[in-house]
Structure formats: C-alpha cells, structure tokens
PDB file of C-alpha atoms and ligand atoms in Angstrom:
ATOM      1  CA  UNK A 667       0.402   5.348   6.478  1.00 95.00           C
ATOM      2  CA  UNK A 668       1.255   8.817   7.684  1.00 98.00           C
ATOM      3  CA  UNK A 669       2.798  10.785   4.811  1.00 98.00           C
ATOM      4  CA  UNK A 670       3.258  14.188   6.427  1.00 98.00           C
ATOM      5  CA  UNK A 671       2.267  15.784   9.719  1.00 97.00           C
ATOM      6  CA  UNK A 672      -1.404  15.975   8.735  1.00 98.00           C
ATOM      7  CA  UNK A 673      -1.818  13.720   5.711  1.00 98.00           C
ATOM      8  CA  UNK A 674      -2.500   9.989   5.744  1.00 98.00           C
ATOM      9  CA  UNK A 675      -2.669   7.785   2.642  1.00 98.00           C
ATOM     10  CA  UNK A 676      -3.279   4.140   1.779  1.00 97.00           C
ATOM     11  CA  UNK A 677      -1.788   2.680  -1.380  1.00 95.00           C
ATOM     12  CA  UNK A 678      -2.352  -1.041  -0.836  1.00 91.00           C
ATOM     13  CA  UNK A 679      -6.057  -1.452  -0.240  1.00 90.00           C
ATOM     14  CA  UNK A 680      -7.006  -2.697  -3.713  1.00 86.00           C
ATOM     15  CA  UNK A 681      -8.519  -0.201  -6.143  1.00 87.00           C
ATOM     16  CA  UNK A 682      -7.339   3.378  -6.016  1.00 95.00           C
ATOM     17  CA  UNK A 683      -5.229   5.143  -3.446  1.00 97.00           C
ATOM     18  CA  UNK A 684      -7.147   7.075  -0.805  1.00 98.00           C
ATOM     19  CA  UNK A 685      -6.087   9.713   1.657  1.00 98.00           C
ATOM     20  CA  UNK A 686      -7.216  12.296   4.172  1.00 98.00           C
ATOM     21  CA  UNK A 687      -6.036  15.596   5.572  1.00 98.00           C
ATOM     22  CA  UNK A 688      -6.377  16.464   9.258  1.00 98.00           C
ATOM     23  CA  UNK A 689      -7.249  20.149   9.383  1.00 97.00           C
ATOM     24  CA  UNK A 690      -8.152  22.230  12.401  1.00 94.00           C
ATOM     25  CA  UNK A 691     -11.632  22.474  10.876  1.00 95.00           C
ATOM     26  CA  UNK A 692     -12.314  18.774  10.360  1.00 97.00           C
ATOM     27  CA  UNK A 693     -11.042  15.990   8.129  1.00 98.00           C
ATOM     28  CA  UNK A 694     -11.018  16.265   4.346  1.00 98.00           C
ATOM     29  CA  UNK A 695     -11.058  12.927   2.500  1.00 98.00           C
ATOM     30  CA  UNK A 696      -9.677  12.301  -0.960  1.00 98.00           C
ATOM     31  CA  UNK A 697     -11.501   9.474  -2.780  1.00 98.00           C
ATOM     32  CA  UNK A 698     -13.091   6.467  -1.057  1.00 98.00           C
ATOM     33  CA  UNK A 699     -12.228   2.744  -1.029  1.00 97.00           C
ATOM     34  CA  UNK A 700     -14.023   0.580  -3.597  1.00 95.00           C
ATOM     35  CA  UNK A 701     -14.198  -2.503  -1.381  1.00 96.00           C
ATOM     36  CA  UNK A 702     -17.050  -1.972   1.087  1.00 96.00           C
ATOM     37  CA  UNK A 703     -15.384  -3.971   3.865  1.00 96.00           C
ATOM     38  CA  UNK A 704     -12.273  -1.804   3.463  1.00 96.00           C
ATOM     39  CA  UNK A 705     -14.359   1.369   3.307  1.00 96.00           C
ATOM     40  CA  UNK A 706     -15.924   0.472   6.680  1.00 96.00           C
ATOM     41  CA  UNK A 707     -12.474   0.061   8.251  1.00 96.00           C
ATOM     42  CA  UNK A 708     -11.326   3.281   6.618  1.00 97.00           C
ATOM     43  CA  UNK A 709     -14.359   5.127   8.028  1.00 97.00           C
ATOM     44  CA  UNK A 710     -13.544   3.791  11.521  1.00 97.00           C
ATOM     45  CA  UNK A 711      -9.917   4.903  11.272  1.00 96.00           C
ATOM     46  CA  UNK A 712     -10.983   8.374  10.177  1.00 97.00           C
ATOM     47  CA  UNK A 713     -13.615   8.648  12.917  1.00 96.00           C
ATOM     48  CA  UNK A 714     -10.908   7.857  15.474  1.00 97.00           C
ATOM     49  CA  UNK A 715      -8.994  10.949  14.324  1.00 96.00           C
ATOM     50  CA  UNK A 716     -11.868  13.448  14.263  1.00 96.00           C
ATOM     51  CA  UNK A 717     -14.884  14.635  12.361  1.00 96.00           C
ATOM     52  CA  UNK A 718     -15.018  14.109   8.574  1.00 97.00           C
ATOM     53  CA  UNK A 719     -15.974  17.351   6.829  1.00 97.00           C
ATOM     54  CA  UNK A 720     -15.787  16.858   3.062  1.00 98.00           C
ATOM     55  CA  UNK A 721     -14.941  14.112   0.612  1.00 98.00           C
ATOM     56  CA  UNK A 722     -13.306  14.987  -2.718  1.00 98.00           C
ATOM     57  CA  UNK A 723     -13.557  12.702  -5.762  1.00 98.00           C
ATOM     58  CA  UNK A 724     -10.623  13.092  -8.142  1.00 98.00           C
ATOM     59  CA  UNK A 725     -12.497  11.315 -10.973  1.00 98.00           C
ATOM     60  CA  UNK A 726     -15.575   9.357 -12.024  1.00 97.00           C
ATOM     61  CA  UNK A 727     -14.233   5.773 -12.063  1.00 96.00           C
ATOM     62  CA  UNK A 728     -15.872   3.249  -9.760  1.00 96.00           C
ATOM     63  CA  UNK A 729     -12.733   2.531  -7.774  1.00 95.00           C
ATOM     64  CA  UNK A 730     -12.705   6.186  -6.634  1.00 97.00           C
ATOM     65  CA  UNK A 731     -16.324   6.715  -5.598  1.00 97.00           C
ATOM     66  CA  UNK A 732     -17.967   3.394  -4.700  1.00 97.00           C
ATOM     67  CA  UNK A 733     -17.084   3.949  -1.020  1.00 97.00           C
ATOM     68  CA  UNK A 734     -18.642   7.448  -0.902  1.00 98.00           C
ATOM     69  CA  UNK A 735     -21.819   5.929   0.546  1.00 97.00           C
ATOM     70  CA  UNK A 736     -19.995   5.088   3.783  1.00 97.00           C
ATOM     71  CA  UNK A 737     -19.363   8.749   4.590  1.00 97.00           C
ATOM     72  CA  UNK A 738     -22.123  11.138   5.593  1.00 95.00           C
ATOM     73  CA  UNK A 739     -20.357  14.221   4.310  1.00 97.00           C
ATOM     74  CA  UNK A 740     -20.835  16.459   1.287  1.00 98.00           C
ATOM     75  CA  UNK A 741     -18.852  15.242  -1.710  1.00 98.00           C
ATOM     76  CA  UNK A 742     -17.015  17.681  -3.971  1.00 98.00           C
ATOM     77  CA  UNK A 743     -16.142  16.961  -7.602  1.00 98.00           C
ATOM     78  CA  UNK A 744     -15.490  18.689 -10.900  1.00 98.00           C
ATOM     79  CA  UNK A 745     -18.693  19.112 -12.980  1.00 98.00           C
ATOM     80  CA  UNK A 746     -17.775  16.334 -15.397  1.00 98.00           C
ATOM     81  CA  UNK A 747     -16.837  14.053 -12.519  1.00 98.00           C
ATOM     82  CA  UNK A 748     -20.325  14.464 -11.079  1.00 98.00           C
ATOM     83  CA  UNK A 749     -21.846  13.773 -14.512  1.00 98.00           C
ATOM     84  CA  UNK A 750     -19.646  10.714 -14.934  1.00 97.00           C
ATOM     85  CA  UNK A 751     -20.509   9.324 -11.510  1.00 97.00           C
ATOM     86  CA  UNK A 752     -24.243   9.861 -12.062  1.00 97.00           C
ATOM     87  CA  UNK A 753     -24.025   8.005 -15.385  1.00 97.00           C
ATOM     88  CA  UNK A 754     -22.785   4.770 -13.772  1.00 96.00           C
ATOM     89  CA  UNK A 755     -25.798   2.536 -13.009  1.00 95.00           C
ATOM     90  CA  UNK A 756     -25.848   1.027  -9.527  1.00 95.00           C
ATOM     91  CA  UNK A 757     -25.911  -2.454 -11.057  1.00 95.00           C
ATOM     92  CA  UNK A 758     -22.491  -1.741 -12.623  1.00 95.00           C
ATOM     93  CA  UNK A 759     -21.110  -0.597  -9.281  1.00 95.00           C
ATOM     94  CA  UNK A 760     -22.497  -3.722  -7.616  1.00 96.00           C
ATOM     95  CA  UNK A 761     -21.301  -6.094 -10.329  1.00 95.00           C
ATOM     96  CA  UNK A 762     -17.678  -5.087  -9.700  1.00 94.00           C
ATOM     97  CA  UNK A 763     -18.143  -5.237  -5.913  1.00 95.00           C
ATOM     98  CA  UNK A 764     -19.511  -8.777  -6.321  1.00 96.00           C
ATOM     99  CA  UNK A 765     -16.198  -9.798  -7.924  1.00 94.00           C
ATOM    100  CA  UNK A 766     -13.730  -8.015  -5.642  1.00 93.00           C
ATOM    101  CA  UNK A 767     -15.514  -8.024  -2.270  1.00 95.00           C
ATOM    102  CA  UNK A 768     -18.538 -10.374  -2.222  1.00 96.00           C
ATOM    103  CA  UNK A 769     -18.843 -10.032   1.552  1.00 96.00           C
ATOM    104  CA  UNK A 770     -19.273  -6.293   1.144  1.00 95.00           C
ATOM    105  CA  UNK A 771     -21.948  -6.521  -1.548  1.00 96.00           C
ATOM    106  CA  UNK A 772     -24.982  -6.077   0.737  1.00 96.00           C
ATOM    107  CA  UNK A 773     -23.342  -3.101   2.440  1.00 96.00           C
ATOM    108  CA  UNK A 774     -23.363  -1.130  -0.819  1.00 95.00           C
ATOM    109  CA  UNK A 775     -26.634  -2.599  -2.077  1.00 94.00           C
ATOM    110  CA  UNK A 776     -28.514  -1.204   0.912  1.00 94.00           C
ATOM    111  CA  UNK A 777     -26.964   2.278   0.869  1.00 94.00           C
ATOM    112  CA  UNK A 778     -27.802   5.367  -1.160  1.00 91.00           C
ATOM    113  CA  UNK A 779     -24.882   6.472  -3.321  1.00 92.00           C
ATOM    114  CA  UNK A 780     -23.319   9.771  -2.341  1.00 96.00           C
ATOM    115  CA  UNK A 781     -22.318  11.549  -5.576  1.00 97.00           C
ATOM    116  CA  UNK A 782     -20.707  15.013  -5.587  1.00 98.00           C
ATOM    117  CA  UNK A 783     -23.214  17.638  -4.450  1.00 98.00           C
ATOM    118  CA  UNK A 784     -20.733  20.512  -4.731  1.00 98.00           C
ATOM    119  CA  UNK A 785     -19.164  21.049  -8.150  1.00 98.00           C
ATOM    120  CA  UNK A 786     -16.700  23.431  -9.758  1.00 98.00           C
ATOM    121  CA  UNK A 787     -15.326  24.017 -13.252  1.00 98.00           C
ATOM    122  CA  UNK A 788     -11.671  25.131 -13.096  1.00 98.00           C
ATOM    123  CA  UNK A 789     -10.608  25.557  -9.476  1.00 98.00           C
ATOM    124  CA  UNK A 790     -12.061  25.488  -6.018  1.00 98.00           C
ATOM    125  CA  UNK A 791     -10.284  26.412  -2.787  1.00 98.00           C
ATOM    126  CA  UNK A 792     -11.303  25.066   0.608  1.00 98.00           C
ATOM    127  CA  UNK A 793     -10.064  26.875   3.687  1.00 97.00           C
ATOM    128  CA  UNK A 794     -10.253  24.558   6.654  1.00 96.00           C
ATOM    129  CA  UNK A 795      -8.454  25.265   9.906  1.00 95.00           C
ATOM    130  CA  UNK A 796      -5.000  26.432   8.867  1.00 94.00           C
ATOM    131  CA  UNK A 797      -5.024  24.390   5.691  1.00 98.00           C
ATOM    132  CA  UNK A 798      -5.664  25.454   2.134  1.00 98.00           C
ATOM    133  CA  UNK A 799      -6.957  22.671  -0.085  1.00 98.00           C
ATOM    134  CA  UNK A 800      -6.907  23.535  -3.745  1.00 98.00           C
ATOM    135  CA  UNK A 801      -8.873  21.506  -6.259  1.00 98.00           C
ATOM    136  CA  UNK A 802      -7.487  22.000  -9.750  1.00 98.00           C
ATOM    137  CA  UNK A 803      -9.110  20.715 -12.938  1.00 98.00           C
ATOM    138  CA  UNK A 804      -6.421  18.773 -14.814  1.00 98.00           C
ATOM    139  CA  UNK A 805      -8.317  16.896 -17.548  1.00 98.00           C
ATOM    140  CA  UNK A 806      -6.592  13.881 -19.046  1.00 98.00           C
ATOM    141  CA  UNK A 807      -7.155  10.407 -17.642  1.00 98.00           C
ATOM    142  CA  UNK A 808     -10.810  11.478 -17.361  1.00 98.00           C
ATOM    143  CA  UNK A 809     -12.341  14.743 -18.540  1.00 98.00           C
ATOM    144  CA  UNK A 810     -13.175  15.841 -15.000  1.00 98.00           C
ATOM    145  CA  UNK A 811      -9.802  14.791 -13.589  1.00 98.00           C
ATOM    146  CA  UNK A 812      -8.909  16.801 -10.513  1.00 98.00           C
ATOM    147  CA  UNK A 813      -5.665  17.297  -8.629  1.00 98.00           C
ATOM    148  CA  UNK A 814      -5.797  18.169  -4.932  1.00 98.00           C
ATOM    149  CA  UNK A 815      -3.002  20.415  -3.710  1.00 98.00           C
ATOM    150  CA  UNK A 816      -2.278  20.939  -0.029  1.00 98.00           C
ATOM    151  CA  UNK A 817       0.505  23.543  -0.110  1.00 98.00           C
ATOM    152  CA  UNK A 818       1.074  23.591   3.674  1.00 98.00           C
ATOM    153  CA  UNK A 819       2.025  19.896   3.507  1.00 98.00           C
ATOM    154  CA  UNK A 820       3.707  20.126   0.069  1.00 98.00           C
ATOM    155  CA  UNK A 821       1.535  17.257  -1.168  1.00 98.00           C
ATOM    156  CA  UNK A 822      -0.416  16.798  -4.406  1.00 98.00           C
ATOM    157  CA  UNK A 823      -2.995  14.068  -5.016  1.00 98.00           C
ATOM    158  CA  UNK A 824      -3.249  13.554  -8.794  1.00 98.00           C
ATOM    159  CA  UNK A 825      -5.762  10.726  -9.050  1.00 97.00           C
ATOM    160  CA  UNK A 826      -5.100   8.595 -12.117  1.00 98.00           C
ATOM    161  CA  UNK A 827      -3.210  11.201 -14.139  1.00 98.00           C
ATOM    162  CA  UNK A 828      -0.302   9.435 -12.454  1.00 98.00           C
ATOM    163  CA  UNK A 829      -0.024   5.644 -12.223  1.00 98.00           C
ATOM    164  CA  UNK A 830       3.196   4.976 -10.335  1.00 97.00           C
ATOM    165  CA  UNK A 831       4.888   1.995 -11.998  1.00 97.00           C
ATOM    166  CA  UNK A 832       1.530   0.357 -12.675  1.00 97.00           C
ATOM    167  CA  UNK A 833      -0.496   0.043 -15.900  1.00 97.00           C
ATOM    168  CA  UNK A 834      -2.064   3.267 -17.207  1.00 96.00           C
ATOM    169  CA  UNK A 835      -5.738   3.240 -18.278  1.00 96.00           C
ATOM    170  CA  UNK A 836      -5.689   5.556 -21.300  1.00 97.00           C
ATOM    171  CA  UNK A 837      -9.100   5.081 -22.842  1.00 94.00           C
ATOM    172  CA  UNK A 838     -11.602   7.254 -21.037  1.00 92.00           C
ATOM    173  CA  UNK A 839     -10.339  10.808 -21.292  1.00 95.00           C
ATOM    174  CA  UNK A 840      -8.143  12.812 -23.627  1.00 97.00           C
ATOM    175  CA  UNK A 841      -4.552  11.760 -23.974  1.00 97.00           C
ATOM    176  CA  UNK A 842      -3.312  15.129 -25.325  1.00 97.00           C
ATOM    177  CA  UNK A 843      -4.955  17.049 -22.483  1.00 98.00           C
ATOM    178  CA  UNK A 844      -3.356  14.483 -20.154  1.00 98.00           C
ATOM    179  CA  UNK A 845       0.110  15.388 -21.461  1.00 98.00           C
ATOM    180  CA  UNK A 846      -0.698  19.094 -20.987  1.00 98.00           C
ATOM    181  CA  UNK A 847      -1.922  18.435 -17.457  1.00 98.00           C
ATOM    182  CA  UNK A 848       1.294  16.583 -16.634  1.00 98.00           C
ATOM    183  CA  UNK A 849       3.159  19.752 -17.662  1.00 98.00           C
ATOM    184  CA  UNK A 850       0.932  21.809 -15.358  1.00 98.00           C
ATOM    185  CA  UNK A 851       1.482  19.363 -12.503  1.00 98.00           C
ATOM    186  CA  UNK A 852       5.219  19.641 -13.079  1.00 98.00           C
ATOM    187  CA  UNK A 853       5.035  23.360 -12.278  1.00 98.00           C
ATOM    188  CA  UNK A 854       3.546  22.843  -8.817  1.00 98.00           C
ATOM    189  CA  UNK A 855       5.880  23.203  -5.871  1.00 97.00           C
ATOM    190  CA  UNK A 856       5.432  19.925  -3.965  1.00 98.00           C
ATOM    191  CA  UNK A 857       7.580  17.213  -2.415  1.00 98.00           C
ATOM    192  CA  UNK A 858       5.097  14.352  -2.694  1.00 98.00           C
ATOM    193  CA  UNK A 859       2.765  13.139  -5.398  1.00 98.00           C
ATOM    194  CA  UNK A 860       0.066  10.715  -4.317  1.00 98.00           C
ATOM    195  CA  UNK A 861      -0.801   8.935  -7.577  1.00 98.00           C
ATOM    196  CA  UNK A 862      -4.136   7.265  -8.261  1.00 98.00           C
ATOM    197  CA  UNK A 863      -2.436   3.861  -8.152  1.00 97.00           C
ATOM    198  CA  UNK A 864       0.978   2.698  -6.962  1.00 96.00           C
ATOM    199  CA  UNK A 865       3.338   4.097  -4.367  1.00 97.00           C
ATOM    200  CA  UNK A 866       3.712   7.734  -3.385  1.00 98.00           C
ATOM    201  CA  UNK A 867       6.371   9.351  -5.565  1.00 98.00           C
ATOM    202  CA  UNK A 868       8.001  12.658  -6.377  1.00 98.00           C
ATOM    203  CA  UNK A 869       7.813  14.916  -9.408  1.00 98.00           C
ATOM    204  CA  UNK A 870      10.719  13.102 -11.018  1.00 98.00           C
ATOM    205  CA  UNK A 871       8.323  10.263 -11.883  1.00 98.00           C
ATOM    206  CA  UNK A 872       6.225  12.556 -14.111  1.00 98.00           C
ATOM    207  CA  UNK A 873       8.826  12.133 -16.867  1.00 98.00           C
ATOM    208  CA  UNK A 874       8.362   8.360 -16.827  1.00 98.00           C
ATOM    209  CA  UNK A 875       4.576   8.682 -16.865  1.00 98.00           C
ATOM    210  CA  UNK A 876       4.767  10.987 -19.882  1.00 98.00           C
ATOM    211  CA  UNK A 877       7.270   8.721 -21.678  1.00 98.00           C
ATOM    212  CA  UNK A 878       4.998   5.703 -21.201  1.00 98.00           C
ATOM    213  CA  UNK A 879       2.009   7.518 -22.703  1.00 98.00           C
ATOM    214  CA  UNK A 880       4.126   8.691 -25.657  1.00 98.00           C
ATOM    215  CA  UNK A 881       5.426   5.172 -26.189  1.00 98.00           C
ATOM    216  CA  UNK A 882       1.860   3.872 -26.324  1.00 98.00           C
ATOM    217  CA  UNK A 883       0.968   6.543 -28.889  1.00 97.00           C
ATOM    218  CA  UNK A 884       4.041   5.737 -31.005  1.00 97.00           C
ATOM    219  CA  UNK A 885       3.363   1.998 -30.998  1.00 98.00           C
ATOM    220  CA  UNK A 886      -0.254   2.389 -32.137  1.00 97.00           C
ATOM    221  CA  UNK A 887       0.677   5.087 -34.642  1.00 97.00           C
ATOM    222  CA  UNK A 888       3.203   2.703 -36.170  1.00 97.00           C
ATOM    223  CA  UNK A 889       0.501   0.026 -36.507  1.00 97.00           C
ATOM    224  CA  UNK A 890      -1.860   2.499 -38.184  1.00 96.00           C
ATOM    225  CA  UNK A 891       0.875   3.567 -40.591  1.00 95.00           C
ATOM    226  CA  UNK A 892       1.562  -0.061 -41.492  1.00 95.00           C
ATOM    227  CA  UNK A 893      -2.076  -0.459 -42.399  1.00 95.00           C
ATOM    228  CA  UNK A 894      -3.009  -2.835 -39.560  1.00 96.00           C
ATOM    229  CA  UNK A 895      -6.711  -3.190 -38.847  1.00 96.00           C
ATOM    230  CA  UNK A 896      -7.924  -2.350 -35.364  1.00 96.00           C
ATOM    231  CA  UNK A 897      -8.254  -6.054 -34.555  1.00 96.00           C
ATOM    232  CA  UNK A 898      -4.672  -6.696 -35.689  1.00 97.00           C
ATOM    233  CA  UNK A 899      -3.478  -3.828 -33.533  1.00 97.00           C
ATOM    234  CA  UNK A 900      -5.372  -5.191 -30.521  1.00 97.00           C
ATOM    235  CA  UNK A 901      -3.836  -8.631 -31.075  1.00 97.00           C
ATOM    236  CA  UNK A 902      -0.346  -7.330 -31.763  1.00 97.00           C
ATOM    237  CA  UNK A 903       0.192  -4.574 -29.187  1.00 97.00           C
ATOM    238  CA  UNK A 904       0.592  -5.033 -25.467  1.00 97.00           C
ATOM    239  CA  UNK A 905       2.630  -3.404 -22.720  1.00 98.00           C
ATOM    240  CA  UNK A 906       1.575  -6.032 -20.185  1.00 97.00           C
ATOM    241  CA  UNK A 907       5.202  -6.890 -19.445  1.00 96.00           C
ATOM    242  CA  UNK A 908       6.133  -3.286 -18.585  1.00 97.00           C
ATOM    243  CA  UNK A 909       4.344  -2.799 -15.256  1.00 97.00           C
ATOM    244  CA  UNK A 910       2.029  -4.865 -13.077  1.00 96.00           C
ATOM    245  CA  UNK A 911      -1.574  -3.865 -12.489  1.00 94.00           C
ATOM    246  CA  UNK A 912      -2.088  -2.105  -9.184  1.00 90.00           C
ATOM    247  CA  UNK A 913      -2.946  -4.548  -6.364  1.00 88.00           C
ATOM    248  CA  UNK A 914      -6.495  -5.838  -6.532  1.00 85.00           C
ATOM    249  CA  UNK A 915      -6.979  -5.068 -10.237  1.00 88.00           C
ATOM    250  CA  UNK A 916      -4.855  -7.887 -11.687  1.00 91.00           C
ATOM    251  CA  UNK A 917      -7.832  -9.412 -13.506  1.00 91.00           C
ATOM    252  CA  UNK A 918      -8.134  -6.301 -15.683  1.00 93.00           C
ATOM    253  CA  UNK A 919      -4.689  -6.511 -17.359  1.00 97.00           C
ATOM    254  CA  UNK A 920      -5.868  -7.772 -20.761  1.00 97.00           C
ATOM    255  CA  UNK A 921      -8.858  -5.457 -20.743  1.00 96.00           C
ATOM    256  CA  UNK A 922      -6.628  -2.425 -20.170  1.00 97.00           C
ATOM    257  CA  UNK A 923      -4.300  -3.388 -23.021  1.00 98.00           C
ATOM    258  CA  UNK A 924      -7.255  -3.863 -25.357  1.00 98.00           C
ATOM    259  CA  UNK A 925      -9.025  -0.642 -24.332  1.00 97.00           C
ATOM    260  CA  UNK A 926      -5.832   1.378 -24.700  1.00 98.00           C
ATOM    261  CA  UNK A 927      -5.136   0.085 -28.201  1.00 98.00           C
ATOM    262  CA  UNK A 928      -8.754   0.523 -29.247  1.00 97.00           C
ATOM    263  CA  UNK A 929      -8.918   4.131 -27.967  1.00 97.00           C
ATOM    264  CA  UNK A 930      -5.586   5.121 -29.540  1.00 97.00           C
ATOM    265  CA  UNK A 931      -6.387   3.401 -32.841  1.00 97.00           C
ATOM    266  CA  UNK A 932      -9.629   5.374 -33.218  1.00 96.00           C
ATOM    267  CA  UNK A 933      -7.796   8.560 -32.306  1.00 96.00           C
ATOM    268  CA  UNK A 934      -4.890   8.065 -34.690  1.00 95.00           C
ATOM    269  CA  UNK A 935      -6.470   6.430 -37.725  1.00 90.00           C
ATOM    270  CA  UNK A 936      -6.195   8.891 -40.637  1.00 74.00           C
ATOM    271  CA  UNK A 937      -9.735   8.488 -42.036  1.00 69.00           C
ATOM    272  CA  UNK A 938     -11.187  10.364 -39.064  1.00 49.00           C
ATOM    273  CA  UNK A 939      -9.176  13.338 -40.264  1.00 50.00           C
ATOM    274  CA  UNK A 940      -6.940  13.335 -37.221  1.00 52.00           C
ATOM    275  CA  UNK A 941      -3.281  13.762 -37.812  1.00 51.00           C
ATOM    276  CA  UNK A 942      -1.331  10.880 -36.322  1.00 50.00           C
ATOM    277  CA  UNK A 943       1.361  13.334 -35.274  1.00 53.00           C
ATOM    278  CA  UNK A 944       1.674  14.077 -31.589  1.00 53.00           C
ATOM    279  CA  UNK A 945       2.088  17.641 -30.436  1.00 49.00           C
ATOM    280  CA  UNK A 946       5.396  18.225 -28.709  1.00 47.00           C
ATOM    281  CA  UNK A 947       5.370  18.803 -24.973  1.00 48.00           C
TER     282      UNK A 947
HETATM  283 ZN1   ZN B1032      -9.330   6.008 -13.200  1.00 52.25          ZN
END
C-alpha cells in the first residue's frame, strides 16, 4: 500500500513488513520478503516503479533478509546485523522456507545470498534525489537493530523494536537497550511508524510496546522471586492470549513464549549477579 507520496509498505505478506522509498535517485528498499514467491512479486512491483538502488536490512533475523538474494543491489546494514546475517547457515534459511513457502524453496536454494556489503556503527545518511534516508543504530530487539528515518516523508521504519499489537520476540537482543531505544524513537519527529510486524502506527503506540515489555519483565521477575525453576517459569508464564502472532508466523507462538521466558529468567535470576530491578525509563 502507498503510505505517503513516495513510500510504499506491505504489512500482510507473512514474515516481516517491507517497504521502499521512491527517490529521484532510485529506489531504496527496507528489508526483503522471506517467502521467495512473494519476494519475486515484490521485485516485479518495484521494477515497475523504477531502478532499485540500495536495500537496507533493519536486523539479522531470517524474515528480514532471506529475500535479499532477489535484488541485485548493494545491501546496507549495521555491523552487528551483517555479522548476524553471516552467522545464519544457508540450511537454516532453507529449512524455514521449506515450511512457509515450499514452492519457493528452489528459488532460494539456487541463489547466492546477498548480505550487507556496506556497514556502519552508529549512523549512516544516504542522500538520494531529494530524499535524506537516515539509518540509526537503535539496539534492542537485536544488537544491530536499525531504524530508518525518512524526514521528508515523516516516516520511521523501526524493524522489530516495534511489534504493533502482535507478539514481541524478546530473546535475541538486550531488553534494557530496547527500552532506551524506544525512548530515542519517541524523540523523533514523525507521523508514521512502520513496525517490523503488524499495522503501521503512530508514536502513541510506543507506550504500549514499552508497557508490554515491562509486564513481561515483571512477570518473570515475580517467578524468580518466588523461587520457581526455569522450567516452572516456562510452564507457568505465557502472554499468548494478549496478541496474535503476525500473519504467517502463527506456528511460532509457543516457541516465542518459551524463548522469552527463558531469556528473561537467565537475565533476572539473582545467582548471575544481576539485580532483578528494572531501571526506570
Ligand atoms: Zn526480528
């Protein structure tokens, strides 16, 4: 769908949200579809609008980069995003494709992956046509997590630091940095937030995202304080009834609950020397 004059996004293709910006200097893509058959359609749609110039990966999870191989453009990612993408074996990429898009399996199997070849640490600014595209390192959901700000369109792509009314995957980054990054995102002057999953929203949703993360922390902290073992916590804690999974990832609901509890339990258990108290934000 067309979000603003020059920005198009898709939020219902299964896997993560993807988008692109039409600039006078070519098209800049944000993330790529995980399903190869969808990625091919996406590539056709983009080609009908102009010449792709760059692709930006907001993070290193498979649903954000599997489709990179369908675009012959340089990929840009934060240093840790590149590292993360390079650490995923092709067999792991293919095993998920086999489940969600068996028809597309050979399309990825035969292609070379296209990991980020341009990296940055804190910020990178692309000037393309009359557009400014700012890549900002906002670690949290993953350590290389990147927001993409297009000030001329008043749009921010956050990747999975924001899950709009869908389950949040908490286990593969740093939850405290995530809360800090949400505060940084709050300061940006935008009308639209394109989350990693779920519908496009506004900044008012950031409060709900933060509250959900804090609720998760509180629930696991309570279990730790009661002396539950990790296994008891995994069995006893679930937020599965709060939000659905984003479309196309429904089969991962139980896995997300388990991974979230497991990650938070290890973080909050006192014997590691970590204080179970949460800094205030
Ligand atoms: Zn993710």
